[in-house]
Amino acid sequence: SQELEQSPQSLIVQEGKNLTINCTSSKTLYGLYWYKQKYGEGLIFLMMLQKGGEEKSHEKITAKLDEKKQQSSLHITASQPSHAGIYLCGADYFDSGGSNYKLTFGKGTLLTVNP
Amino acid sequence: DSGVTQTPKHLITATGQRVTLRCSPRSGDLSVYWYQQSLDQGLQFLIQYYNGEERAKGNILERFSAQQFPDLHSELNLSSLELGDSALYFCASSVGYGLAGGTDTQYFGPGTRLTVL
């Protein structure tokens, strides 16, 4: 099964509406990252969350990491067509010994914003 | 424009061949990262270099190798190519020694689209 699950897989909203994308890990992560990608183009790094309960903002995009460091939500307020694209979450993991680093990504959420 | 350049933009080759992808990081950035994105596997982290040294390794196959040169540009070598290697290969750079996920802000290049026929 997928280590990092994103939901929903796709989302269509009307311009001006708020929306939330979720990223759930099957185990405690070290760091959680959000990226945006226009279809077939390069990625844009949005933000990193590392502390349980941490919340960060990037323009009208806010992301929060839960206290247990197993789930993050990305919230867009008053969506605009420029917000359209694929949102990906990524997470760092270390094994119990503190070595064996692993970085894994979710499958992405395709966001469409209709004017 | 992120300031990260990748060449070539597109590459079409045959199975069994070897190719080299090139990445020039932003000026002043010491870390370079390589990622592979395909419809089957999604986005995967391959490898990170910091100032010429390997910093972290991800899902990089033994047929693949990378290096970062003294001028900080990086090359990803893919050999004995298979159909399944067809993908978009991204390079990213950042200033510091951060973890591959992006402890310091990463800047991504536009990618090289590799098609193996």
PDB file of C-alpha atoms in Angstrom, chain A:
ATOM      1  CA  SER A   1       0.000   0.000   0.000  1.00  0.00           C
ATOM      2  CA  GLN A   2       1.015   3.599  -0.550  1.00  0.00           C
ATOM      3  CA  GLU A   3       3.087   5.076   2.299  1.00  0.00           C
ATOM      4  CA  LEU A   4       1.757   8.553   1.636  1.00  0.00           C
ATOM      5  CA  GLU A   5      -1.866   8.960   0.580  1.00  0.00           C
ATOM      6  CA  GLN A   6      -3.307  12.129  -0.860  1.00  0.00           C
ATOM      7  CA  SER A   7      -6.977  12.972  -1.083  1.00  0.00           C
ATOM      8  CA  PRO A   8      -8.861  13.811  -3.073  1.00  0.00           C
ATOM      9  CA  GLN A   9      -7.225  12.621  -6.290  1.00  0.00           C
ATOM     10  CA  SER A  10      -8.865  15.490  -8.139  1.00  0.00           C
ATOM     11  CA  LEU A  11     -10.891  18.521  -7.234  1.00  0.00           C
ATOM     12  CA  ILE A  12     -12.926  20.996  -9.267  1.00  0.00           C
ATOM     13  CA  VAL A  13     -13.926  24.238  -7.577  1.00  0.00           C
ATOM     14  CA  GLN A  14     -15.451  27.535  -8.579  1.00  0.00           C
ATOM     15  CA  GLU A  15     -13.198  30.565  -8.389  1.00  0.00           C
ATOM     16  CA  GLY A  16     -13.423  32.195  -4.997  1.00  0.00           C
ATOM     17  CA  LYS A  17     -14.180  29.007  -3.109  1.00  0.00           C
ATOM     18  CA  ASN A  18     -12.034  27.547  -0.345  1.00  0.00           C
ATOM     19  CA  LEU A  19     -10.640  24.037  -0.589  1.00  0.00           C
ATOM     20  CA  THR A  20      -8.588  21.515   1.362  1.00  0.00           C
ATOM     21  CA  ILE A  21      -6.216  18.772   0.228  1.00  0.00           C
ATOM     22  CA  ASN A  22      -5.067  16.101   2.643  1.00  0.00           C
ATOM     23  CA  CYS A  23      -1.880  14.066   2.894  1.00  0.00           C
ATOM     24  CA  THR A  24      -1.802  11.095   5.260  1.00  0.00           C
ATOM     25  CA  SER A  25       1.240   9.059   6.202  1.00  0.00           C
ATOM     26  CA  SER A  26       1.127   5.445   7.327  1.00  0.00           C
ATOM     27  CA  LYS A  27       3.837   6.202   9.908  1.00  0.00           C
ATOM     28  CA  THR A  28       5.414   9.128  11.751  1.00  0.00           C
ATOM     29  CA  LEU A  29       7.387  11.291   9.387  1.00  0.00           C
ATOM     30  CA  TYR A  30      10.376  13.564   9.909  1.00  0.00           C
ATOM     31  CA  GLY A  31       9.402  16.390   7.551  1.00  0.00           C
ATOM     32  CA  LEU A  32       6.398  17.046   5.312  1.00  0.00           C
ATOM     33  CA  TYR A  33       6.693  19.010   2.072  1.00  0.00           C
ATOM     34  CA  TRP A  34       4.192  20.526  -0.320  1.00  0.00           C
ATOM     35  CA  TYR A  35       4.859  21.210  -3.994  1.00  0.00           C
ATOM     36  CA  LYS A  36       2.827  22.522  -6.885  1.00  0.00           C
ATOM     37  CA  GLN A  37       3.205  21.437 -10.501  1.00  0.00           C
ATOM     38  CA  LYS A  38       1.649  22.743 -13.668  1.00  0.00           C
ATOM     39  CA  TYR A  39       0.915  19.727 -15.863  1.00  0.00           C
ATOM     40  CA  GLY A  40       4.098  18.465 -17.563  1.00  0.00           C
ATOM     41  CA  GLU A  41       6.214  21.248 -16.085  1.00  0.00           C
ATOM     42  CA  GLY A  42       8.686  21.607 -13.264  1.00  0.00           C
ATOM     43  CA  LEU A  43       7.732  21.637  -9.625  1.00  0.00           C
ATOM     44  CA  ILE A  44       7.453  24.613  -7.350  1.00  0.00           C
ATOM     45  CA  PHE A  45       8.428  24.065  -3.733  1.00  0.00           C
ATOM     46  CA  LEU A  46       5.735  25.582  -1.517  1.00  0.00           C
ATOM     47  CA  MET A  47       6.707  24.853   2.067  1.00  0.00           C
ATOM     48  CA  MET A  48       8.108  22.438   4.602  1.00  0.00           C
ATOM     49  CA  LEU A  49       6.532  21.452   7.915  1.00  0.00           C
ATOM     50  CA  GLN A  50       8.569  19.724  10.548  1.00  0.00           C
ATOM     51  CA  LYS A  51       7.096  20.280  13.993  1.00  0.00           C
ATOM     52  CA  GLY A  52       3.877  18.685  15.139  1.00  0.00           C
ATOM     53  CA  GLY A  53       1.132  21.309  15.076  1.00  0.00           C
ATOM     54  CA  GLU A  54       3.154  23.606  12.828  1.00  0.00           C
ATOM     55  CA  GLU A  55       1.293  25.821  10.361  1.00  0.00           C
ATOM     56  CA  LYS A  56       2.804  27.786   7.489  1.00  0.00           C
ATOM     57  CA  SER A  57       1.468  30.024   4.748  1.00  0.00           C
ATOM     58  CA  HIS A  58       2.559  30.808   1.219  1.00  0.00           C
ATOM     59  CA  GLU A  59       0.420  33.578  -0.270  1.00  0.00           C
ATOM     60  CA  LYS A  60      -3.173  32.302   0.088  1.00  0.00           C
ATOM     61  CA  ILE A  61      -2.069  28.730   0.713  1.00  0.00           C
ATOM     62  CA  THR A  62      -1.847  27.457   4.292  1.00  0.00           C
ATOM     63  CA  ALA A  63      -0.607  24.056   5.378  1.00  0.00           C
ATOM     64  CA  LYS A  64      -0.674  22.426   8.780  1.00  0.00           C
ATOM     65  CA  LEU A  65       0.988  19.308  10.198  1.00  0.00           C
ATOM     66  CA  ASP A  66      -0.923  17.442  12.899  1.00  0.00           C
ATOM     67  CA  GLU A  67       0.529  16.809  16.350  1.00  0.00           C
ATOM     68  CA  LYS A  68       1.307  13.164  15.638  1.00  0.00           C
ATOM     69  CA  LYS A  69       3.157  14.117  12.446  1.00  0.00           C
ATOM     70  CA  GLN A  70       1.176  11.705  10.327  1.00  0.00           C
ATOM     71  CA  GLN A  71      -1.189  14.006   8.473  1.00  0.00           C
ATOM     72  CA  SER A  72      -1.050  17.365   6.795  1.00  0.00           C
ATOM     73  CA  SER A  73      -3.741  19.485   5.233  1.00  0.00           C
ATOM     74  CA  LEU A  74      -3.248  22.168   2.621  1.00  0.00           C
ATOM     75  CA  HIS A  75      -5.914  24.858   2.504  1.00  0.00           C
ATOM     76  CA  ILE A  76      -6.453  27.403  -0.237  1.00  0.00           C
ATOM     77  CA  THR A  77      -8.574  30.420   0.581  1.00  0.00           C
ATOM     78  CA  ALA A  78     -10.544  32.227  -2.142  1.00  0.00           C
ATOM     79  CA  SER A  79      -9.163  30.074  -4.949  1.00  0.00           C
ATOM     80  CA  GLN A  80      -8.098  31.640  -8.236  1.00  0.00           C
ATOM     81  CA  PRO A  81      -7.415  30.112 -11.660  1.00  0.00           C
ATOM     82  CA  SER A  82      -3.695  30.606 -10.930  1.00  0.00           C
ATOM     83  CA  HIS A  83      -4.018  28.020  -8.163  1.00  0.00           C
ATOM     84  CA  ALA A  84      -4.855  25.309 -10.676  1.00  0.00           C
ATOM     85  CA  GLY A  85      -2.348  22.507 -11.033  1.00  0.00           C
ATOM     86  CA  ILE A  86      -1.179  19.349  -9.331  1.00  0.00           C
ATOM     87  CA  TYR A  87      -0.364  19.516  -5.632  1.00  0.00           C
ATOM     88  CA  LEU A  88       2.080  16.939  -4.337  1.00  0.00           C
ATOM     89  CA  CYS A  89       3.079  16.139  -0.815  1.00  0.00           C
ATOM     90  CA  GLY A  90       6.360  14.510   0.102  1.00  0.00           C
ATOM     91  CA  ALA A  91       7.685  13.166   3.384  1.00  0.00           C
ATOM     92  CA  ASP A  92      11.027  12.266   4.930  1.00  0.00           C
ATOM     93  CA  TYR A  93      11.431   9.168   7.029  1.00  0.00           C
ATOM     94  CA  PHE A  94      14.307   7.827   9.084  1.00  0.00           C
ATOM     95  CA  ASP A  95      14.382   4.344  10.538  1.00  0.00           C
ATOM     96  CA  SER A  96      14.429   3.837  14.318  1.00  0.00           C
ATOM     97  CA  GLY A  97      18.222   3.947  14.353  1.00  0.00           C
ATOM     98  CA  GLY A  98      18.245   7.409  12.794  1.00  0.00           C
ATOM     99  CA  SER A  99      19.813   6.246   9.560  1.00  0.00           C
ATOM    100  CA  ASN A 100      18.308   4.858   6.356  1.00  0.00           C
ATOM    101  CA  TYR A 101      16.788   8.048   5.067  1.00  0.00           C
ATOM    102  CA  LYS A 102      13.817   7.779   2.728  1.00  0.00           C
ATOM    103  CA  LEU A 103      11.917  10.445   0.826  1.00  0.00           C
ATOM    104  CA  THR A 104       8.563   9.476  -0.635  1.00  0.00           C
ATOM    105  CA  PHE A 105       5.801  11.342  -2.467  1.00  0.00           C
ATOM    106  CA  GLY A 106       2.052  11.152  -2.735  1.00  0.00           C
ATOM    107  CA  LYS A 107       0.345  10.589  -6.083  1.00  0.00           C
ATOM    108  CA  GLY A 108      -0.842  14.180  -6.281  1.00  0.00           C
ATOM    109  CA  THR A 109      -4.136  16.068  -6.324  1.00  0.00           C
ATOM    110  CA  LEU A 110      -5.257  17.671  -9.577  1.00  0.00           C
ATOM    111  CA  LEU A 111      -6.943  20.991  -8.841  1.00  0.00           C
ATOM    112  CA  THR A 112      -9.111  22.731 -11.424  1.00  0.00           C
ATOM    113  CA  VAL A 113     -10.441  26.208 -10.683  1.00  0.00           C
ATOM    114  CA  ASN A 114     -13.285  27.335 -12.912  1.00  0.00           C
ATOM    115  CA  PRO A 115     -13.625  31.081 -13.499  1.00  0.00           C
TER     116      PRO A 115
END
